[in-house]
């Protein structure tokens, strides 16, 4: 088992990416965090059983709120 099971490998991402809705071209606000990074952030929160607000920004997954909104979307 991986020591970081929230990391999504290329093979798994190739299966997941086509299932995601495309991001709207004219979405307001800053450029969104990459879907793959958000998914890894979601998996990190679930694996470590932490609150969304406690997702460390240093990991590069975006904020907990960003990951939560992407999961909701």
mmCIF file with all atom_site columns, N, CA and C in Angstrom:
data_model
loop_
_atom_site.group_PDB
_atom_site.id
_atom_site.type_symbol
_atom_site.label_atom_id
_atom_site.label_alt_id
_atom_site.label_comp_id
_atom_site.label_asym_id
_atom_site.label_entity_id
_atom_site.label_seq_id
_atom_site.pdbx_PDB_ins_code
_atom_site.Cartn_x
_atom_site.Cartn_y
_atom_site.Cartn_z
_atom_site.occupancy
_atom_site.B_iso_or_equiv
_atom_site.pdbx_formal_charge
_atom_site.auth_seq_id
_atom_site.auth_comp_id
_atom_site.auth_asym_id
_atom_site.auth_atom_id
_atom_site.pdbx_PDB_model_num
ATOM 1   N N  . UNK A 1 1  ? 0.844   -1.178 0.000   1.00 0.00 ? 1  UNK A N  1
ATOM 2   C CA . UNK A 1 1  ? 0.000   0.000  0.000   1.00 0.00 ? 1  UNK A CA 1
ATOM 3   C C  . UNK A 1 1  ? 0.890   1.242  0.000   1.00 0.00 ? 1  UNK A C  1
ATOM 4   N N  . UNK A 1 2  ? 0.475   2.241  -0.731  1.00 0.00 ? 2  UNK A N  1
ATOM 5   C CA . UNK A 1 2  ? 1.227   3.485  -0.835  1.00 0.00 ? 2  UNK A CA 1
ATOM 6   C C  . UNK A 1 2  ? 1.221   4.227  0.500   1.00 0.00 ? 2  UNK A C  1
ATOM 7   N N  . UNK A 1 3  ? 2.308   4.948  0.755   1.00 0.00 ? 3  UNK A N  1
ATOM 8   C CA . UNK A 1 3  ? 2.352   5.754  1.965   1.00 0.00 ? 3  UNK A CA 1
ATOM 9   C C  . UNK A 1 3  ? 1.526   7.032  1.796   1.00 0.00 ? 3  UNK A C  1
ATOM 10  N N  . UNK A 1 4  ? 1.162   7.361  0.559   1.00 0.00 ? 4  UNK A N  1
ATOM 11  C CA . UNK A 1 4  ? 0.309   8.515  0.276   1.00 0.00 ? 4  UNK A CA 1
ATOM 12  C C  . UNK A 1 4  ? -0.830  8.068  -0.649  1.00 0.00 ? 4  UNK A C  1
ATOM 13  N N  . UNK A 1 5  ? -1.823  7.401  -0.104  1.00 0.00 ? 5  UNK A N  1
ATOM 14  C CA . UNK A 1 5  ? -2.874  6.829  -0.947  1.00 0.00 ? 5  UNK A CA 1
ATOM 15  C C  . UNK A 1 5  ? -3.782  7.861  -1.605  1.00 0.00 ? 5  UNK A C  1
ATOM 16  N N  . UNK A 1 6  ? -3.657  9.126  -1.268  1.00 0.00 ? 6  UNK A N  1
ATOM 17  C CA . UNK A 1 6  ? -4.484  10.163 -1.893  1.00 0.00 ? 6  UNK A CA 1
ATOM 18  C C  . UNK A 1 6  ? -3.903  10.617 -3.231  1.00 0.00 ? 6  UNK A C  1
ATOM 19  N N  . UNK A 1 7  ? -2.689  10.181 -3.564  1.00 0.00 ? 7  UNK A N  1
ATOM 20  C CA . UNK A 1 7  ? -2.082  10.547 -4.841  1.00 0.00 ? 7  UNK A CA 1
ATOM 21  C C  . UNK A 1 7  ? -2.709  9.692  -5.942  1.00 0.00 ? 7  UNK A C  1
ATOM 22  N N  . UNK A 1 8  ? -3.218  10.373 -6.975  1.00 0.00 ? 8  UNK A N  1
ATOM 23  C CA . UNK A 1 8  ? -3.883  9.699  -8.086  1.00 0.00 ? 8  UNK A CA 1
ATOM 24  C C  . UNK A 1 8  ? -2.871  9.499  -9.206  1.00 0.00 ? 8  UNK A C  1
ATOM 25  N N  . UNK A 1 9  ? -2.582  8.242  -9.503  1.00 0.00 ? 9  UNK A N  1
ATOM 26  C CA . UNK A 1 9  ? -1.625  7.911  -10.552 1.00 0.00 ? 9  UNK A CA 1
ATOM 27  C C  . UNK A 1 9  ? -2.181  8.170  -11.944 1.00 0.00 ? 9  UNK A C  1
ATOM 28  N N  . UNK A 1 10 ? -1.294  8.137  -12.924 1.00 0.00 ? 10 UNK A N  1
ATOM 29  C CA . UNK A 1 10 ? -1.687  8.423  -14.303 1.00 0.00 ? 10 UNK A CA 1
ATOM 30  C C  . UNK A 1 10 ? -2.728  7.445  -14.836 1.00 0.00 ? 10 UNK A C  1
ATOM 31  N N  . UNK A 1 11 ? -2.577  6.157  -14.523 1.00 0.00 ? 11 UNK A N  1
ATOM 32  C CA . UNK A 1 11 ? -3.529  5.153  -15.019 1.00 0.00 ? 11 UNK A CA 1
ATOM 33  C C  . UNK A 1 11 ? -4.925  5.382  -14.456 1.00 0.00 ? 11 UNK A C  1
ATOM 34  N N  . UNK A 1 12 ? -5.010  5.643  -13.166 1.00 0.00 ? 12 UNK A N  1
ATOM 35  C CA . UNK A 1 12 ? -6.301  5.907  -12.534 1.00 0.00 ? 12 UNK A CA 1
ATOM 36  C C  . UNK A 1 12 ? -6.895  7.206  -13.054 1.00 0.00 ? 12 UNK A C  1
ATOM 37  N N  . UNK A 1 13 ? -6.073  8.242  -13.199 1.00 0.00 ? 13 UNK A N  1
ATOM 38  C CA . UNK A 1 13 ? -6.565  9.525  -13.697 1.00 0.00 ? 13 UNK A CA 1
ATOM 39  C C  . UNK A 1 13 ? -7.119  9.387  -15.121 1.00 0.00 ? 13 UNK A C  1
ATOM 40  N N  . UNK A 1 14 ? -6.494  8.553  -15.939 1.00 0.00 ? 14 UNK A N  1
ATOM 41  C CA . UNK A 1 14 ? -6.976  8.336  -17.305 1.00 0.00 ? 14 UNK A CA 1
ATOM 42  C C  . UNK A 1 14 ? -8.393  7.748  -17.298 1.00 0.00 ? 14 UNK A C  1
ATOM 43  N N  . UNK A 1 15 ? -8.736  6.989  -16.262 1.00 0.00 ? 15 UNK A N  1
ATOM 44  C CA . UNK A 1 15 ? -10.091 6.429  -16.145 1.00 0.00 ? 15 UNK A CA 1
ATOM 45  C C  . UNK A 1 15 ? -11.087 7.458  -15.594 1.00 0.00 ? 15 UNK A C  1
ATOM 46  N N  . UNK A 1 16 ? -10.630 8.314  -14.687 1.00 0.00 ? 16 UNK A N  1
ATOM 47  C CA . UNK A 1 16 ? -11.525 9.252  -14.007 1.00 0.00 ? 16 UNK A CA 1
ATOM 48  C C  . UNK A 1 16 ? -11.790 10.509 -14.827 1.00 0.00 ? 16 UNK A C  1
ATOM 49  N N  . UNK A 1 17 ? -10.771 11.042 -15.455 1.00 0.00 ? 17 UNK A N  1
ATOM 50  C CA . UNK A 1 17 ? -10.895 12.343 -16.129 1.00 0.00 ? 17 UNK A CA 1
ATOM 51  C C  . UNK A 1 17 ? -12.048 12.423 -17.132 1.00 0.00 ? 17 UNK A C  1
ATOM 52  N N  . UNK A 1 18 ? -12.278 11.421 -17.969 1.00 0.00 ? 18 UNK A N  1
ATOM 53  C CA . UNK A 1 18 ? -13.392 11.537 -18.925 1.00 0.00 ? 18 UNK A CA 1
ATOM 54  C C  . UNK A 1 18 ? -14.770 11.587 -18.259 1.00 0.00 ? 18 UNK A C  1
ATOM 55  N N  . UNK A 1 19 ? -14.870 11.190 -17.004 1.00 0.00 ? 19 UNK A N  1
ATOM 56  C CA . UNK A 1 19 ? -16.152 11.186 -16.301 1.00 0.00 ? 19 UNK A CA 1
ATOM 57  C C  . UNK A 1 19 ? -16.517 12.554 -15.735 1.00 0.00 ? 19 UNK A C  1
ATOM 58  N N  . UNK A 1 20 ? -15.559 13.471 -15.679 1.00 0.00 ? 20 UNK A N  1
ATOM 59  C CA . UNK A 1 20 ? -15.787 14.778 -15.081 1.00 0.00 ? 20 UNK A CA 1
ATOM 60  C C  . UNK A 1 20 ? -16.353 15.750 -16.110 1.00 0.00 ? 20 UNK A C  1
ATOM 61  N N  . UNK A 1 21 ? -17.265 16.594 -15.644 1.00 0.00 ? 21 UNK A N  1
ATOM 62  C CA . UNK A 1 21 ? -17.820 17.630 -16.516 1.00 0.00 ? 21 UNK A CA 1
ATOM 63  C C  . UNK A 1 21 ? -16.736 18.663 -16.817 1.00 0.00 ? 21 UNK A C  1
ATOM 64  N N  . UNK A 1 22 ? -16.704 19.188 -18.043 1.00 0.00 ? 22 UNK A N  1
ATOM 65  C CA . UNK A 1 22 ? -15.696 20.206 -18.353 1.00 0.00 ? 22 UNK A CA 1
ATOM 66  C C  . UNK A 1 22 ? -15.972 21.493 -17.593 1.00 0.00 ? 22 UNK A C  1
ATOM 67  N N  . UNK A 1 23 ? -14.911 22.218 -17.302 1.00 0.00 ? 23 UNK A N  1
ATOM 68  C CA . UNK A 1 23 ? -15.046 23.496 -16.603 1.00 0.00 ? 23 UNK A CA 1
ATOM 69  C C  . UNK A 1 23 ? -15.552 24.522 -17.607 1.00 0.00 ? 23 UNK A C  1
ATOM 70  N N  . UNK A 1 24 ? -16.532 25.356 -17.213 1.00 0.00 ? 24 UNK A N  1
ATOM 71  C CA . UNK A 1 24 ? -17.049 26.372 -18.147 1.00 0.00 ? 24 UNK A CA 1
ATOM 72  C C  . UNK A 1 24 ? -15.943 27.318 -18.616 1.00 0.00 ? 24 UNK A C  1
ATOM 73  N N  . UNK A 1 25 ? -15.924 27.603 -19.906 1.00 0.00 ? 25 UNK A N  1
ATOM 74  C CA . UNK A 1 25 ? -14.884 28.450 -20.485 1.00 0.00 ? 25 UNK A CA 1
ATOM 75  C C  . UNK A 1 25 ? -14.889 29.858 -19.892 1.00 0.00 ? 25 UNK A C  1
ATOM 76  N N  . UNK A 1 26 ? -16.075 30.407 -19.649 1.00 0.00 ? 26 UNK A N  1
ATOM 77  C CA . UNK A 1 26 ? -16.165 31.787 -19.182 1.00 0.00 ? 26 UNK A CA 1
ATOM 78  C C  . UNK A 1 26 ? -16.543 31.860 -17.709 1.00 0.00 ? 26 UNK A C  1
ATOM 79  N N  . UNK A 1 27 ? -15.995 30.979 -16.920 1.00 0.00 ? 27 UNK A N  1
ATOM 80  C CA . UNK A 1 27 ? -16.278 30.979 -15.483 1.00 0.00 ? 27 UNK A CA 1
ATOM 81  C C  . UNK A 1 27 ? -15.665 32.230 -14.859 1.00 0.00 ? 27 UNK A C  1
ATOM 82  N N  . UNK A 1 28 ? -16.416 32.917 -13.985 1.00 0.00 ? 28 UNK A N  1
ATOM 83  C CA . UNK A 1 28 ? -15.861 34.109 -13.338 1.00 0.00 ? 28 UNK A CA 1
ATOM 84  C C  . UNK A 1 28 ? -14.808 33.733 -12.302 1.00 0.00 ? 28 UNK A C  1
ATOM 85  N N  . UNK A 1 29 ? -13.987 34.678 -11.949 1.00 0.00 ? 29 UNK A N  1
ATOM 86  C CA . UNK A 1 29 ? -13.005 34.468 -10.893 1.00 0.00 ? 29 UNK A CA 1
ATOM 87  C C  . UNK A 1 29 ? -11.679 33.967 -11.428 1.00 0.00 ? 29 UNK A C  1
ATOM 88  N N  . UNK A 1 30 ? -10.786 33.615 -10.518 1.00 0.00 ? 30 UNK A N  1
ATOM 89  C CA . UNK A 1 30 ? -9.448  33.163 -10.923 1.00 0.00 ? 30 UNK A CA 1
ATOM 90  C C  . UNK A 1 30 ? -9.508  31.787 -11.581 1.00 0.00 ? 30 UNK A C  1
ATOM 91  N N  . UNK A 1 31 ? -8.432  31.463 -12.250 1.00 0.00 ? 31 UNK A N  1
ATOM 92  C CA . UNK A 1 31 ? -8.328  30.163 -12.904 1.00 0.00 ? 31 UNK A CA 1
ATOM 93  C C  . UNK A 1 31 ? -8.494  29.061 -11.848 1.00 0.00 ? 31 UNK A C  1
ATOM 94  N N  . UNK A 1 32 ? -9.341  28.066 -12.120 1.00 0.00 ? 32 UNK A N  1
ATOM 95  C CA . UNK A 1 32 ? -9.598  27.035 -11.110 1.00 0.00 ? 32 UNK A CA 1
ATOM 96  C C  . UNK A 1 32 ? -8.396  26.116 -10.886 1.00 0.00 ? 32 UNK A C  1
ATOM 97  N N  . UNK A 1 33 ? -8.388  25.524 -9.716  1.00 0.00 ? 33 UNK A N  1
ATOM 98  C CA . UNK A 1 33 ? -7.369  24.510 -9.397  1.00 0.00 ? 33 UNK A CA 1
ATOM 99  C C  . UNK A 1 33 ? -7.645  23.295 -10.274 1.00 0.00 ? 33 UNK A C  1
ATOM 100 N N  . UNK A 1 34 ? -6.600  22.673 -10.741 1.00 0.00 ? 34 UNK A N  1
ATOM 101 C CA . UNK A 1 34 ? -6.717  21.499 -11.603 1.00 0.00 ? 34 UNK A CA 1
ATOM 102 C C  . UNK A 1 34 ? -7.589  20.424 -10.947 1.00 0.00 ? 34 UNK A C  1
ATOM 103 N N  . UNK A 1 35 ? -8.446  19.772 -11.746 1.00 0.00 ? 35 UNK A N  1
ATOM 104 C CA . UNK A 1 35 ? -9.348  18.740 -11.219 1.00 0.00 ? 35 UNK A CA 1
ATOM 105 C C  . UNK A 1 35 ? -8.596  17.618 -10.512 1.00 0.00 ? 35 UNK A C  1
ATOM 106 N N  . UNK A 1 36 ? -7.470  17.232 -11.062 1.00 0.00 ? 36 UNK A N  1
ATOM 107 C CA . UNK A 1 36 ? -6.703  16.138 -10.458 1.00 0.00 ? 36 UNK A CA 1
ATOM 108 C C  . UNK A 1 36 ? -6.201  16.524 -9.072  1.00 0.00 ? 36 UNK A C  1
ATOM 109 N N  . UNK A 1 37 ? -5.732  17.756 -8.924  1.00 0.00 ? 37 UNK A N  1
ATOM 110 C CA . UNK A 1 37 ? -5.271  18.223 -7.619  1.00 0.00 ? 37 UNK A CA 1
ATOM 111 C C  . UNK A 1 37 ? -6.420  18.294 -6.628  1.00 0.00 ? 37 UNK A C  1
ATOM 112 N N  . UNK A 1 38 ? -7.584  18.775 -7.077  1.00 0.00 ? 38 UNK A N  1
ATOM 113 C CA . UNK A 1 38 ? -8.748  18.830 -6.191  1.00 0.00 ? 38 UNK A CA 1
ATOM 114 C C  . UNK A 1 38 ? -9.158  17.427 -5.744  1.00 0.00 ? 38 UNK A C  1
ATOM 115 N N  . UNK A 1 39 ? -9.137  16.477 -6.664  1.00 0.00 ? 39 UNK A N  1
ATOM 116 C CA . UNK A 1 39 ? -9.479  15.100 -6.295  1.00 0.00 ? 39 UNK A CA 1
ATOM 117 C C  . UNK A 1 39 ? -8.504  14.587 -5.241  1.00 0.00 ? 39 UNK A C  1
ATOM 118 N N  . UNK A 1 40 ? -7.230  14.865 -5.404  1.00 0.00 ? 40 UNK A N  1
ATOM 119 C CA . UNK A 1 40 ? -6.243  14.431 -4.419  1.00 0.00 ? 40 UNK A CA 1
ATOM 120 C C  . UNK A 1 40 ? -6.486  15.108 -3.079  1.00 0.00 ? 40 UNK A C  1
ATOM 121 N N  . UNK A 1 41 ? -6.895  16.369 -3.099  1.00 0.00 ? 41 UNK A N  1
ATOM 122 C CA . UNK A 1 41 ? -7.240  17.068 -1.864  1.00 0.00 ? 41 UNK A CA 1
ATOM 123 C C  . UNK A 1 41 ? -8.443  16.429 -1.180  1.00 0.00 ? 41 UNK A C  1
ATOM 124 N N  . UNK A 1 42 ? -9.441  16.066 -1.957  1.00 0.00 ? 42 UNK A N  1
ATOM 125 C CA . UNK A 1 42 ? -10.633 15.392 -1.424  1.00 0.00 ? 42 UNK A CA 1
ATOM 126 C C  . UNK A 1 42 ? -10.231 14.066 -0.784  1.00 0.00 ? 42 UNK A C  1
ATOM 127 N N  . UNK A 1 43 ? -9.413  13.302 -1.486  1.00 0.00 ? 43 UNK A N  1
ATOM 128 C CA . UNK A 1 43 ? -8.974  12.011 -0.957  1.00 0.00 ? 43 UNK A CA 1
ATOM 129 C C  . UNK A 1 43 ? -8.128  12.188 0.302   1.00 0.00 ? 43 UNK A C  1
ATOM 130 N N  . UNK A 1 44 ? -7.311  13.247 0.347   1.00 0.00 ? 44 UNK A N  1
ATOM 131 C CA . UNK A 1 44 ? -6.492  13.522 1.527   1.00 0.00 ? 44 UNK A CA 1
ATOM 132 C C  . UNK A 1 44 ? -7.380  13.781 2.744   1.00 0.00 ? 44 UNK A C  1
ATOM 133 N N  . UNK A 1 45 ? -8.394  14.621 2.562   1.00 0.00 ? 45 UNK A N  1
ATOM 134 C CA . UNK A 1 45 ? -9.312  14.944 3.663   1.00 0.00 ? 45 UNK A CA 1
ATOM 135 C C  . UNK A 1 45 ? -10.024 13.680 4.139   1.00 0.00 ? 45 UNK A C  1
ATOM 136 N N  . UNK A 1 46 ? -10.514 12.883 3.211   1.00 0.00 ? 46 UNK A N  1
ATOM 137 C CA . UNK A 1 46 ? -11.238 11.674 3.592   1.00 0.00 ? 46 UNK A CA 1
ATOM 138 C C  . UNK A 1 46 ? -10.326 10.641 4.249   1.00 0.00 ? 46 UNK A C  1
ATOM 139 N N  . UNK A 1 47 ? -9.133  10.471 3.700   1.00 0.00 ? 47 UNK A N  1
ATOM 140 C CA . UNK A 1 47 ? -8.201  9.475  4.251   1.00 0.00 ? 47 UNK A CA 1
ATOM 141 C C  . UNK A 1 47 ? -7.749  9.852  5.662   1.00 0.00 ? 47 UNK A C  1
ATOM 142 N N  . UNK A 1 48 ? -7.490  11.133 5.875   1.00 0.00 ? 48 UNK A N  1
ATOM 143 C CA . UNK A 1 48 ? -6.986  11.586 7.168   1.00 0.00 ? 48 UNK A CA 1
ATOM 144 C C  . UNK A 1 48 ? -8.085  11.988 8.138   1.00 0.00 ? 48 UNK A C  1
ATOM 145 N N  . UNK A 1 49 ? -9.327  11.912 7.688   1.00 0.00 ? 49 UNK A N  1
ATOM 146 C CA . UNK A 1 49 ? -10.492 12.219 8.528   1.00 0.00 ? 49 UNK A CA 1
ATOM 147 C C  . UNK A 1 49 ? -10.333 13.568 9.227   1.00 0.00 ? 49 UNK A C  1
ATOM 148 N N  . UNK A 1 50 ? -10.071 14.598 8.403   1.00 0.00 ? 50 UNK A N  1
ATOM 149 C CA . UNK A 1 50 ? -9.918  15.953 8.941   1.00 0.00 ? 50 UNK A CA 1
ATOM 150 C C  . UNK A 1 50 ? -11.029 16.841 8.394   1.00 0.00 ? 50 UNK A C  1
ATOM 151 N N  . UNK A 1 51 ? -11.223 17.974 9.022   1.00 0.00 ? 51 UNK A N  1
ATOM 152 C CA . UNK A 1 51 ? -12.193 18.956 8.531   1.00 0.00 ? 51 UNK A CA 1
ATOM 153 C C  . UNK A 1 51 ? -11.640 19.594 7.250   1.00 0.00 ? 51 UNK A C  1
ATOM 154 N N  . UNK A 1 52 ? -12.547 20.002 6.387   1.00 0.00 ? 52 UNK A N  1
ATOM 155 C CA . UNK A 1 52 ? -12.133 20.622 5.120   1.00 0.00 ? 52 UNK A CA 1
ATOM 156 C C  . UNK A 1 52 ? -11.231 21.830 5.359   1.00 0.00 ? 52 UNK A C  1
ATOM 157 N N  . UNK A 1 53 ? -11.518 22.589 6.410   1.00 0.00 ? 53 UNK A N  1
ATOM 158 C CA . UNK A 1 53 ? -10.744 23.795 6.707   1.00 0.00 ? 53 UNK A CA 1
ATOM 159 C C  . UNK A 1 53 ? -9.295  23.482 7.075   1.00 0.00 ? 53 UNK A C  1
ATOM 160 N N  . UNK A 1 54 ? -9.017  22.252 7.451   1.00 0.00 ? 54 UNK A N  1
ATOM 161 C CA . UNK A 1 54 ? -7.676  21.865 7.893   1.00 0.00 ? 54 UNK A CA 1
ATOM 162 C C  . UNK A 1 54 ? -6.797  21.299 6.774   1.00 0.00 ? 54 UNK A C  1
ATOM 163 N N  . UNK A 1 55 ? -7.298  21.301 5.544   1.00 0.00 ? 55 UNK A N  1
ATOM 164 C CA . UNK A 1 55 ? -6.482  20.827 4.421   1.00 0.00 ? 55 UNK A CA 1
ATOM 165 C C  . UNK A 1 55 ? -5.297  21.779 4.246   1.00 0.00 ? 55 UNK A C  1
ATOM 166 N N  . UNK A 1 56 ? -4.063  21.294 4.398   1.00 0.00 ? 56 UNK A N  1
ATOM 167 C CA . UNK A 1 56 ? -2.897  22.177 4.312   1.00 0.00 ? 56 UNK A CA 1
ATOM 168 C C  . UNK A 1 56 ? -2.710  22.747 2.900   1.00 0.00 ? 56 UNK A C  1
ATOM 169 N N  . UNK A 1 57 ? -2.620  24.045 2.791   1.00 0.00 ? 57 UNK A N  1
ATOM 170 C CA . UNK A 1 57 ? -2.397  24.691 1.494   1.00 0.00 ? 57 UNK A CA 1
ATOM 171 C C  . UNK A 1 57 ? -1.046  24.303 0.904   1.00 0.00 ? 57 UNK A C  1
ATOM 172 N N  . UNK A 1 58 ? -0.089  23.977 1.768   1.00 0.00 ? 58 UNK A N  1
ATOM 173 C CA . UNK A 1 58 ? 1.259   23.635 1.302   1.00 0.00 ? 58 UNK A CA 1
ATOM 174 C C  . UNK A 1 58 ? 1.279   22.404 0.398   1.00 0.00 ? 58 UNK A C  1
ATOM 175 N N  . UNK A 1 59 ? 0.251   21.575 0.470   1.00 0.00 ? 59 UNK A N  1
ATOM 176 C CA . UNK A 1 59 ? 0.207   20.368 -0.358  1.00 0.00 ? 59 UNK A CA 1
ATOM 177 C C  . UNK A 1 59 ? -0.124  20.685 -1.813  1.00 0.00 ? 59 UNK A C  1
ATOM 178 N N  . UNK A 1 60 ? -0.655  21.880 -2.065  1.00 0.00 ? 60 UNK A N  1
ATOM 179 C CA . UNK A 1 60 ? -0.932  22.287 -3.442  1.00 0.00 ? 60 UNK A CA 1
ATOM 180 C C  . UNK A 1 60 ? -2.254  21.800 -4.001  1.00 0.00 ? 60 UNK A C  1
ATOM 181 N N  . UNK A 1 61 ? -3.151  21.323 -3.142  1.00 0.00 ? 61 UNK A N  1
ATOM 182 C CA . UNK A 1 61 ? -4.442  20.809 -3.599  1.00 0.00 ? 61 UNK A CA 1
ATOM 183 C C  . UNK A 1 61 ? -5.508  21.897 -3.659  1.00 0.00 ? 61 UNK A C  1
ATOM 184 N N  . UNK A 1 62 ? -5.163  23.116 -3.318  1.00 0.00 ? 62 UNK A N  1
ATOM 185 C CA . UNK A 1 62 ? -6.152  24.174 -3.193  1.00 0.00 ? 62 UNK A CA 1
ATOM 186 C C  . UNK A 1 62 ? -6.671  24.175 -1.764  1.00 0.00 ? 62 UNK A C  1
ATOM 187 N N  . UNK A 1 63 ? -7.565  25.096 -1.485  1.00 0.00 ? 63 UNK A N  1
ATOM 188 C CA . UNK A 1 63 ? -8.105  25.172 -0.131  1.00 0.00 ? 63 UNK A CA 1
ATOM 189 C C  . UNK A 1 63 ? -9.126  24.068 0.102   1.00 0.00 ? 63 UNK A C  1
ATOM 190 N N  . UNK A 1 64 ? -9.416  23.820 1.350   1.00 0.00 ? 64 UNK A N  1
ATOM 191 C CA . UNK A 1 64 ? -10.447 22.841 1.676   1.00 0.00 ? 64 UNK A CA 1
ATOM 192 C C  . UNK A 1 64 ? -11.788 23.244 1.089   1.00 0.00 ? 64 UNK A C  1
ATOM 193 N N  . UNK A 1 65 ? -12.071 24.547 1.099   1.00 0.00 ? 65 UNK A N  1
ATOM 194 C CA . UNK A 1 65 ? -13.333 25.034 0.540   1.00 0.00 ? 65 UNK A CA 1
ATOM 195 C C  . UNK A 1 65 ? -13.390 24.783 -0.967  1.00 0.00 ? 65 UNK A C  1
ATOM 196 N N  . UNK A 1 66 ? -12.274 24.993 -1.651  1.00 0.00 ? 66 UNK A N  1
ATOM 197 C CA . UNK A 1 66 ? -12.220 24.723 -3.098  1.00 0.00 ? 66 UNK A CA 1
ATOM 198 C C  . UNK A 1 66 ? -12.492 23.251 -3.373  1.00 0.00 ? 66 UNK A C  1
ATOM 199 N N  . UNK A 1 67 ? -11.843 22.377 -2.615  1.00 0.00 ? 67 UNK A N  1
ATOM 200 C CA . UNK A 1 67 ? -12.043 20.937 -2.824  1.00 0.00 ? 67 UNK A CA 1
ATOM 201 C C  . UNK A 1 67 ? -13.473 20.531 -2.501  1.00 0.00 ? 67 UNK A C  1
ATOM 202 N N  . UNK A 1 68 ? -14.040 21.092 -1.450  1.00 0.00 ? 68 UNK A N  1
ATOM 203 C CA . UNK A 1 68 ? -15.416 20.778 -1.081  1.00 0.00 ? 68 UNK A CA 1
ATOM 204 C C  . UNK A 1 68 ? -16.372 21.214 -2.194  1.00 0.00 ? 68 UNK A C  1
ATOM 205 N N  . UNK A 1 69 ? -16.178 22.421 -2.715  1.00 0.00 ? 69 UNK A N  1
ATOM 206 C CA . UNK A 1 69 ? -17.053 22.898 -3.787  1.00 0.00 ? 69 UNK A CA 1
ATOM 207 C C  . UNK A 1 69 ? -16.926 22.031 -5.037  1.00 0.00 ? 69 UNK A C  1
ATOM 208 N N  . UNK A 1 70 ? -15.720 21.605 -5.340  1.00 0.00 ? 70 UNK A N  1
ATOM 209 C CA . UNK A 1 70 ? -15.522 20.752 -6.519  1.00 0.00 ? 70 UNK A CA 1
ATOM 210 C C  . UNK A 1 70 ? -16.195 19.402 -6.314  1.00 0.00 ? 70 UNK A C  1
ATOM 211 N N  . UNK A 1 71 ? -16.123 18.877 -5.103  1.00 0.00 ? 71 UNK A N  1
ATOM 212 C CA . UNK A 1 71 ? -16.811 17.616 -4.797  1.00 0.00 ? 71 UNK A CA 1
ATOM 213 C C  . UNK A 1 71 ? -18.318 17.790 -4.945  1.00 0.00 ? 71 UNK A C  1
ATOM 214 N N  . UNK A 1 72 ? -18.825 18.910 -4.474  1.00 0.00 ? 72 UNK A N  1
ATOM 215 C CA . UNK A 1 72 ? -20.260 19.193 -4.567  1.00 0.00 ? 72 UNK A CA 1
ATOM 216 C C  . UNK A 1 72 ? -20.679 19.346 -6.025  1.00 0.00 ? 72 UNK A C  1
ATOM 217 N N  . UNK A 1 73 ? -19.832 19.944 -6.845  1.00 0.00 ? 73 UNK A N  1
ATOM 218 C CA . UNK A 1 73 ? -20.124 20.138 -8.266  1.00 0.00 ? 73 UNK A CA 1
ATOM 219 C C  . UNK A 1 73 ? -20.203 18.812 -8.980  1.00 0.00 ? 73 UNK A C  1
#
